[in-house]
GROMACS .gro file of C-alpha atoms in nm:
model
  311
    1MET     CA    1  -0.098  -2.400  -4.879
    2LYS     CA    2  -0.175  -2.683  -4.640
    3LYS     CA    3   0.194  -2.724  -4.554
    4PHE     CA    4   0.221  -2.348  -4.490
    5LEU     CA    5  -0.079  -2.357  -4.255
    6LEU     CA    6   0.066  -2.652  -4.065
    7LYS     CA    7   0.398  -2.474  -4.024
    8THR     CA    8   0.220  -2.158  -3.911
    9LEU     CA    9   0.013  -2.352  -3.655
   10LEU     CA   10   0.321  -2.535  -3.531
   11PHE     CA   11   0.510  -2.209  -3.494
   12ALA     CA   12   0.217  -2.053  -3.309
   13PHE     CA   13   0.195  -2.358  -3.082
   14VAL     CA   14   0.566  -2.338  -3.000
   15LEU     CA   15   0.532  -1.967  -2.921
   16LEU     CA   16   0.234  -2.040  -2.698
   17VAL     CA   17   0.421  -2.310  -2.508
   18MET     CA   18   0.721  -2.080  -2.463
   19ALA     CA   19   0.493  -1.800  -2.341
   20VAL     CA   20   0.321  -2.031  -2.092
   21VAL     CA   21   0.653  -2.159  -1.958
   22PHE     CA   22   0.802  -1.812  -1.927
   23ASP     CA   23   0.483  -1.683  -1.766
   24MET     CA   24   0.496  -1.964  -1.509
   25LEU     CA   25   0.864  -1.891  -1.441
   26LEU     CA   26   0.808  -1.518  -1.389
   27THR     CA   27   0.497  -1.568  -1.178
   28THR     CA   28   0.660  -1.833  -0.958
   29LYS     CA   29   0.969  -1.620  -0.896
   30ALA     CA   30   0.761  -1.304  -0.839
   31LEU     CA   31   0.565  -1.486  -0.567
   32ARG     CA   32   0.894  -1.536  -0.379
   33LEU     CA   33   0.997  -1.169  -0.372
   34ARG     CA   34   1.031  -1.022  -0.024
   35THR     CA   35   1.086  -0.662  -0.130
   36SER     CA   36   0.850  -0.371  -0.189
   37PRO     CA   37   0.595  -0.357  -0.342
   38PHE     CA   38   0.556  -0.734  -0.388
   39ALA     CA   39   0.618  -0.876  -0.040
   40THR     CA   40   0.281  -0.778   0.105
   41TRP     CA   41   0.095  -0.898  -0.205
   42ASN     CA   42   0.276  -1.232  -0.178
   43ASP     CA   43   0.186  -1.270   0.189
   44LEU     CA   44  -0.170  -1.175   0.105
   45TYR     CA   45  -0.202  -1.427  -0.180
   46GLN     CA   46  -0.037  -1.704   0.019
   47ARG     CA   47  -0.268  -1.632   0.314
   48ASP     CA   48   0.028  -1.566   0.540
   49ILE     CA   49  -0.127  -1.262   0.711
   50ASP     CA   50  -0.286  -1.376   1.036
   51ALA     CA   51  -0.299  -1.039   1.211
   52GLN     CA   52  -0.531  -0.899   1.473
   53VAL     CA   53  -0.421  -0.547   1.375
   54LEU     CA   54  -0.388  -0.418   1.019
   55ILE     CA   55  -0.214  -0.091   0.935
   56MET     CA   56  -0.342   0.081   0.623
   57GLY     CA   57  -0.255   0.398   0.435
   58SER     CA   58   0.005   0.535   0.197
   59SER     CA   59   0.383   0.550   0.238
   60ARG     CA   60   0.310   0.743   0.558
   61ALA     CA   61   0.180   0.413   0.694
   62PHE     CA   62   0.435   0.198   0.512
   63VAL     CA   63   0.745   0.363   0.668
   64GLN     CA   64   0.611   0.503   0.996
   65PHE     CA   65   0.417   0.223   1.172
   66ASN     CA   66   0.656  -0.044   1.294
   67PRO     CA   67   0.469  -0.372   1.362
   68ALA     CA   68   0.743  -0.501   1.595
   69ILE     CA   69   0.693  -0.204   1.829
   70ILE     CA   70   0.315  -0.201   1.794
   71ASP     CA   71   0.306  -0.572   1.878
   72SER     CA   72   0.522  -0.523   2.186
   73VAL     CA   73   0.301  -0.243   2.321
   74LEU     CA   74  -0.042  -0.385   2.234
   75HIS     CA   75   0.057  -0.751   2.287
   76THR     CA   76  -0.087  -0.842   1.950
   77ASN     CA   77   0.011  -0.949   1.601
   78SER     CA   78   0.003  -0.666   1.349
   79TYR     CA   79   0.079  -0.632   0.978
   80ASN     CA   80   0.146  -0.324   0.764
   81LEU     CA   81  -0.053  -0.306   0.438
   82GLY     CA   82   0.064   0.047   0.357
   83MET     CA   83   0.092   0.127  -0.015
   84ASN     CA   84   0.371   0.354  -0.131
   85GLY     CA   85   0.238   0.650  -0.331
   86ARG     CA   86  -0.122   0.528  -0.329
   87ALA     CA   87  -0.449   0.683  -0.212
   88ALA     CA   88  -0.758   0.532  -0.050
   89ASP     CA   89  -0.897   0.381  -0.373
   90SER     CA   90  -0.593   0.150  -0.410
   91GLN     CA   91  -0.559   0.094  -0.036
   92ILE     CA   92  -0.919  -0.027  -0.010
   93LEU     CA   93  -0.877  -0.238  -0.324
   94LYS     CA   94  -0.585  -0.415  -0.160
   95TYR     CA   95  -0.790  -0.475   0.154
   96LYS     CA   96  -1.070  -0.627  -0.054
   97VAL     CA   97  -0.826  -0.870  -0.214
   98PHE     CA   98  -0.684  -0.945   0.131
   99ARG     CA   99  -1.030  -1.049   0.254
  100HIS     CA  100  -1.124  -1.226  -0.069
  101ARG     CA  101  -0.815  -1.446  -0.048
  102GLY     CA  102  -0.932  -1.580   0.286
  103ASN     CA  103  -0.692  -1.405   0.522
  104PRO     CA  104  -0.840  -1.386   0.874
  105LYS     CA  105  -1.047  -1.080   0.957
  106PRO     CA  106  -0.858  -0.831   1.177
  107LYS     CA  107  -1.000  -0.699   1.501
  108LEU     CA  108  -0.852  -0.353   1.452
  109ILE     CA  109  -0.752  -0.142   1.152
  110VAL     CA  110  -0.522   0.154   1.212
  111TYR     CA  111  -0.573   0.377   0.908
  112GLU     CA  112  -0.326   0.659   0.841
  113VAL     CA  113  -0.504   0.951   0.674
  114SER     CA  114  -0.339   1.263   0.537
  115HIS     CA  115  -0.329   1.513   0.253
  116GLY     CA  116  -0.321   1.251  -0.024
  117THR     CA  117  -0.569   0.997   0.112
  118MET     CA  118  -0.882   1.124  -0.058
  119GLN     CA  119  -0.745   1.182  -0.407
  120LYS     CA  120  -0.739   0.933  -0.694
  121SER     CA  121  -0.426   0.719  -0.717
  122ASN     CA  122  -0.198   0.827  -1.000
  123GLY     CA  123  -0.058   0.490  -1.112
  124TYR     CA  124   0.257   0.498  -0.899
  125GLU     CA  125   0.428   0.154  -0.888
  126ARG     CA  126   0.160   0.017  -1.119
  127GLU     CA  127   0.376  -0.289  -1.182
  128GLN     CA  128   0.291  -0.422  -0.836
  129PHE     CA  129  -0.035  -0.565  -0.979
  130VAL     CA  130   0.122  -0.734  -1.281
  131PRO     CA  131   0.229  -1.072  -1.132
  132TYR     CA  132  -0.122  -1.128  -0.994
  133LEU     CA  133  -0.338  -1.029  -1.292
  134HIS     CA  134  -0.424  -1.394  -1.355
  135ASP     CA  135  -0.653  -1.357  -1.050
  136PRO     CA  136  -0.995  -1.267  -1.196
  137TYR     CA  137  -1.102  -1.091  -0.876
  138LEU     CA  138  -0.802  -0.857  -0.877
  139TRP     CA  139  -0.829  -0.797  -1.251
  140ARG     CA  140  -1.196  -0.696  -1.219
  141LEU     CA  141  -1.113  -0.454  -0.939
  142CYS     CA  142  -0.812  -0.286  -1.094
  143HIS     CA  143  -0.818  -0.313  -1.473
  144LYS     CA  144  -1.009   0.012  -1.534
  145GLN     CA  145  -0.829   0.210  -1.266
  146GLU     CA  146  -0.486   0.085  -1.377
  147ASP     CA  147  -0.562   0.057  -1.751
  148PHE     CA  148  -0.494  -0.316  -1.785
  149SER     CA  149  -0.641  -0.497  -2.086
  150PHE     CA  150  -0.832  -0.824  -2.111
  151ALA     CA  151  -0.524  -0.965  -2.285
  152ASP     CA  152  -0.323  -0.895  -1.967
  153PHE     CA  153  -0.564  -1.127  -1.788
  154VAL     CA  154  -0.601  -1.414  -2.037
  155LEU     CA  155  -0.288  -1.431  -2.252
  156PRO     CA  156   0.027  -1.591  -2.105
  157CYS     CA  157   0.314  -1.344  -2.062
  158TRP     CA  158   0.118  -1.057  -2.219
  159ARG     CA  159   0.112  -0.861  -1.893
  160PHE     CA  160   0.493  -0.870  -1.880
  161LEU     CA  161   0.547  -0.738  -2.234
  162GLY     CA  162   0.744  -0.415  -2.245
  163ARG     CA  163   0.827  -0.435  -1.872
  164GLN     CA  164   1.197  -0.514  -1.893
  165ALA     CA  165   1.276  -0.350  -1.560
  166LEU     CA  166   1.012  -0.559  -1.385
  167ILE     CA  167   1.134  -0.879  -1.551
  168ARG     CA  168   1.493  -0.806  -1.440
  169LYS     CA  169   1.373  -0.734  -1.088
  170ILE     CA  170   1.190  -1.068  -1.079
  171LEU     CA  171   1.459  -1.282  -1.240
  172PHE     CA  172   1.762  -1.115  -1.081
  173PRO     CA  173   1.660  -0.967  -0.745
  174THR     CA  174   1.944  -0.771  -0.588
  175VAL     CA  175   1.987  -0.554  -0.280
  176LYS     CA  176   2.135  -0.233  -0.417
  177SER     CA  177   1.998  -0.007  -0.143
  178GLU     CA  178   1.781  -0.012   0.166
  179TYR     CA  179   1.482   0.018  -0.068
  180ASP     CA  180   1.558  -0.334  -0.194
  181SER     CA  181   1.589  -0.489   0.151
  182PRO     CA  182   1.322  -0.738   0.268
  183LEU     CA  183   1.018  -0.600   0.446
  184TYR     CA  184   0.920  -0.689   0.801
  185LYS     CA  185   0.546  -0.759   0.815
  186GLY     CA  186   0.499  -0.516   0.528
  187PHE     CA  187   0.702  -0.243   0.698
  188ARG     CA  188   1.022  -0.065   0.604
  189SER     CA  189   1.198   0.214   0.789
  190TYR     CA  190   1.462   0.439   0.638
  191ASP     CA  191   1.776   0.518   0.835
  192ARG     CA  192   1.825   0.856   0.672
  193LYS     CA  193   1.896   1.208   0.787
  194TRP     CA  194   1.687   1.511   0.706
  195SER     CA  195   1.705   1.661   0.360
  196GLY     CA  196   1.524   1.991   0.335
  197ARG     CA  197   1.582   2.024  -0.036
  198GLY     CA  198   1.229   1.923  -0.134
  199LEU     CA  199   1.067   2.152   0.121
  200HIS     CA  200   1.260   2.454   0.004
  201GLN     CA  201   1.166   2.382  -0.358
  202GLN     CA  202   0.795   2.351  -0.282
  203ALA     CA  203   0.584   2.664  -0.284
  204SER     CA  204   0.294   2.473  -0.129
  205VAL     CA  205   0.186   2.124  -0.024
  206SER     CA  206  -0.129   2.022  -0.204
  207TYR     CA  207  -0.435   1.878  -0.030
  208THR     CA  208  -0.697   1.745  -0.267
  209HIS     CA  209  -1.012   1.544  -0.212
  210ASP     CA  210  -1.233   1.364  -0.461
  211THR     CA  211  -1.599   1.302  -0.376
  212THR     CA  212  -1.587   0.954  -0.532
  213ILE     CA  213  -1.292   0.854  -0.315
  214ILE     CA  214  -1.456   0.998  -0.003
  215ARG     CA  215  -1.765   0.789  -0.078
  216GLN     CA  216  -1.548   0.477  -0.123
  217PHE     CA  217  -1.379   0.549   0.208
  218ARG     CA  218  -1.712   0.588   0.385
  219ASP     CA  219  -1.836   0.263   0.229
  220PHE     CA  220  -1.521   0.092   0.355
  221LEU     CA  221  -1.588   0.219   0.708
  222SER     CA  222  -1.947   0.099   0.684
  223GLU     CA  223  -1.821  -0.245   0.582
  224CYS     CA  224  -1.583  -0.252   0.879
  225ARG     CA  225  -1.868  -0.159   1.110
  226ARG     CA  226  -2.082  -0.444   0.970
  227ASP     CA  227  -1.790  -0.683   1.022
  228SER     CA  228  -1.736  -0.559   1.381
  229ILE     CA  229  -1.386  -0.435   1.298
  230GLN     CA  230  -1.268  -0.141   1.508
  231VAL     CA  231  -1.109   0.135   1.301
  232VAL     CA  232  -0.884   0.411   1.433
  233LEU     CA  233  -0.796   0.701   1.202
  234VAL     CA  234  -0.449   0.846   1.253
  235THR     CA  235  -0.278   1.147   1.099
  236SER     CA  236   0.089   1.087   1.166
  237PRO     CA  237   0.348   1.365   1.217
  238PHE     CA  238   0.420   1.594   0.924
  239TYR     CA  239   0.719   1.825   0.949
  240ILE     CA  240   0.587   2.160   1.064
  241GLY     CA  241   0.750   2.348   0.777
  242GLY     CA  242   0.539   2.144   0.534
  243THR     CA  243   0.223   2.186   0.739
  244ARG     CA  244   0.264   2.563   0.721
  245LYS     CA  245   0.278   2.536   0.340
  246MET     CA  246  -0.035   2.320   0.315
  247ALA     CA  247  -0.344   2.484   0.175
  248ASP     CA  248  -0.645   2.445   0.406
  249SER     CA  249  -0.489   2.199   0.649
  250THR     CA  250  -0.761   2.300   0.896
  251GLY     CA  251  -1.028   2.190   0.649
  252MET     CA  252  -0.852   1.859   0.592
  253HIS     CA  253  -0.837   1.776   0.963
  254ALA     CA  254  -1.197   1.886   1.007
  255MET     CA  255  -1.303   1.647   0.730
  256PHE     CA  256  -1.132   1.351   0.897
  257ALA     CA  257  -1.270   1.449   1.235
  258GLN     CA  258  -1.622   1.464   1.089
  259ILE     CA  259  -1.584   1.121   0.926
  260ALA     CA  260  -1.465   0.982   1.260
  261THR     CA  261  -1.765   1.138   1.436
  262ASP     CA  262  -2.008   1.002   1.176
  263PHE     CA  263  -1.879   0.647   1.230
  264ASP     CA  264  -1.813   0.684   1.603
  265ILE     CA  265  -1.447   0.592   1.571
  266PRO     CA  266  -1.136   0.755   1.723
  267TYR     CA  267  -0.930   1.006   1.528
  268LEU     CA  268  -0.575   1.065   1.654
  269ASP     CA  269  -0.413   1.373   1.499
  270TYR     CA  270  -0.035   1.411   1.549
  271THR     CA  271   0.010   1.705   1.312
  272TYR     CA  272   0.134   1.925   1.594
  273ASP     CA  273   0.303   1.655   1.796
  274THR     CA  274   0.646   1.740   1.939
  275LEU     CA  275   0.806   1.511   1.678
  276SER     CA  276   0.675   1.741   1.405
  277TYR     CA  277   0.905   2.026   1.510
  278ASP     CA  278   1.238   1.844   1.492
  279THR     CA  279   1.409   1.749   1.165
  280ALA     CA  280   1.612   1.489   1.353
  281TYR     CA  281   1.308   1.261   1.322
  282PHE     CA  282   1.240   1.310   0.949
  283TYR     CA  283   1.414   1.230   0.622
  284ASN     CA  284   1.177   1.453   0.427
  285THR     CA  285   0.873   1.670   0.492
  286MET     CA  286   0.619   1.388   0.493
  287HIS     CA  287   0.811   1.091   0.630
  288LEU     CA  288   0.972   1.003   0.961
  289ASN     CA  289   1.311   0.833   0.953
  290LYS     CA  290   1.392   0.518   1.152
  291ILE     CA  291   1.438   0.703   1.481
  292GLY     CA  292   1.118   0.902   1.435
  293ALA     CA  293   0.915   0.603   1.315
  294ASP     CA  294   1.015   0.393   1.616
  295LEU     CA  295   0.932   0.673   1.859
  296PHE     CA  296   0.603   0.742   1.686
  297SER     CA  297   0.509   0.372   1.675
  298GLN     CA  298   0.553   0.353   2.052
  299LYS     CA  299   0.349   0.669   2.103
  300VAL     CA  300   0.060   0.579   1.873
  301ALA     CA  301   0.038   0.223   2.009
  302ARG     CA  302   0.014   0.353   2.366
  303ASP     CA  303  -0.246   0.609   2.266
  304ILE     CA  304  -0.454   0.352   2.079
  305ASP     CA  305  -0.438   0.125   2.382
  306SER     CA  306  -0.560   0.408   2.606
  307VAL     CA  307  -0.838   0.513   2.370
  308LEU     CA  308  -0.970   0.161   2.321
  309ARG     CA  309  -0.962   0.103   2.695
  310GLY     CA  310  -1.165   0.421   2.739
  311GLU     CA  311  -0.901   0.593   2.947
   0.00000   0.00000   0.00000
């Protein structure tokens, strides 16, 4: 019996050592990834984001606000924290981790708001949190929302179990498409032409808002005000065919305008901008392509400059 227990303990010890080593390997390699959705988290954790201007929002921020152009117009250093497929709850969570990790406080936050901002995030690209779950601050913020267990936090390699695709992406990073290409200051543009397939298939474009998320968003704006951080809300161009299918788009814009009024911050609405009427600038209903994103980045940067100067 004693010999059996010793063998069992030895086997368990060997497994533990292997798990620790493999966990360290995966974590170390994940921290070197320069592709979405890990690149911005890596910059954030390594305190490499020293930006006077932060861009926040969903994929409509991620692929439509080009820091290179914004920097050239505003003569600043900007960084794009946009989260693909995520709403305000996740976007604000990421900002909290950004500040907690000791990255310098920005002077300005440009926050893209649209039809999906005020709904609860649905778990899209949930694996983006996995390499960083050893951070107790992140785990506390996200474990309920993302359904991570205590074992994911404390046990080596547990958080990677059953995630073969993520493990392959970490161990064997490849550039198979533009989606796998490195990000520039958190930004990626897509050099694609318009595809109206999705628009034709959609009967309507949903706009939903959750009172809990709205409250979180207002708390975030209050925090920015306490920290003397200027916030500008921006609704970027949305192809007009999609806007016409959106239920209560007027109510949505009125809500953002009211929030901006309550916090005495600018709200720039480009829903009916000239870009919105031309498919040459979009690759789908909700997202500008490379040409459109560059044009829009120039336009919004100039407008922000004018608004903040009081012109």
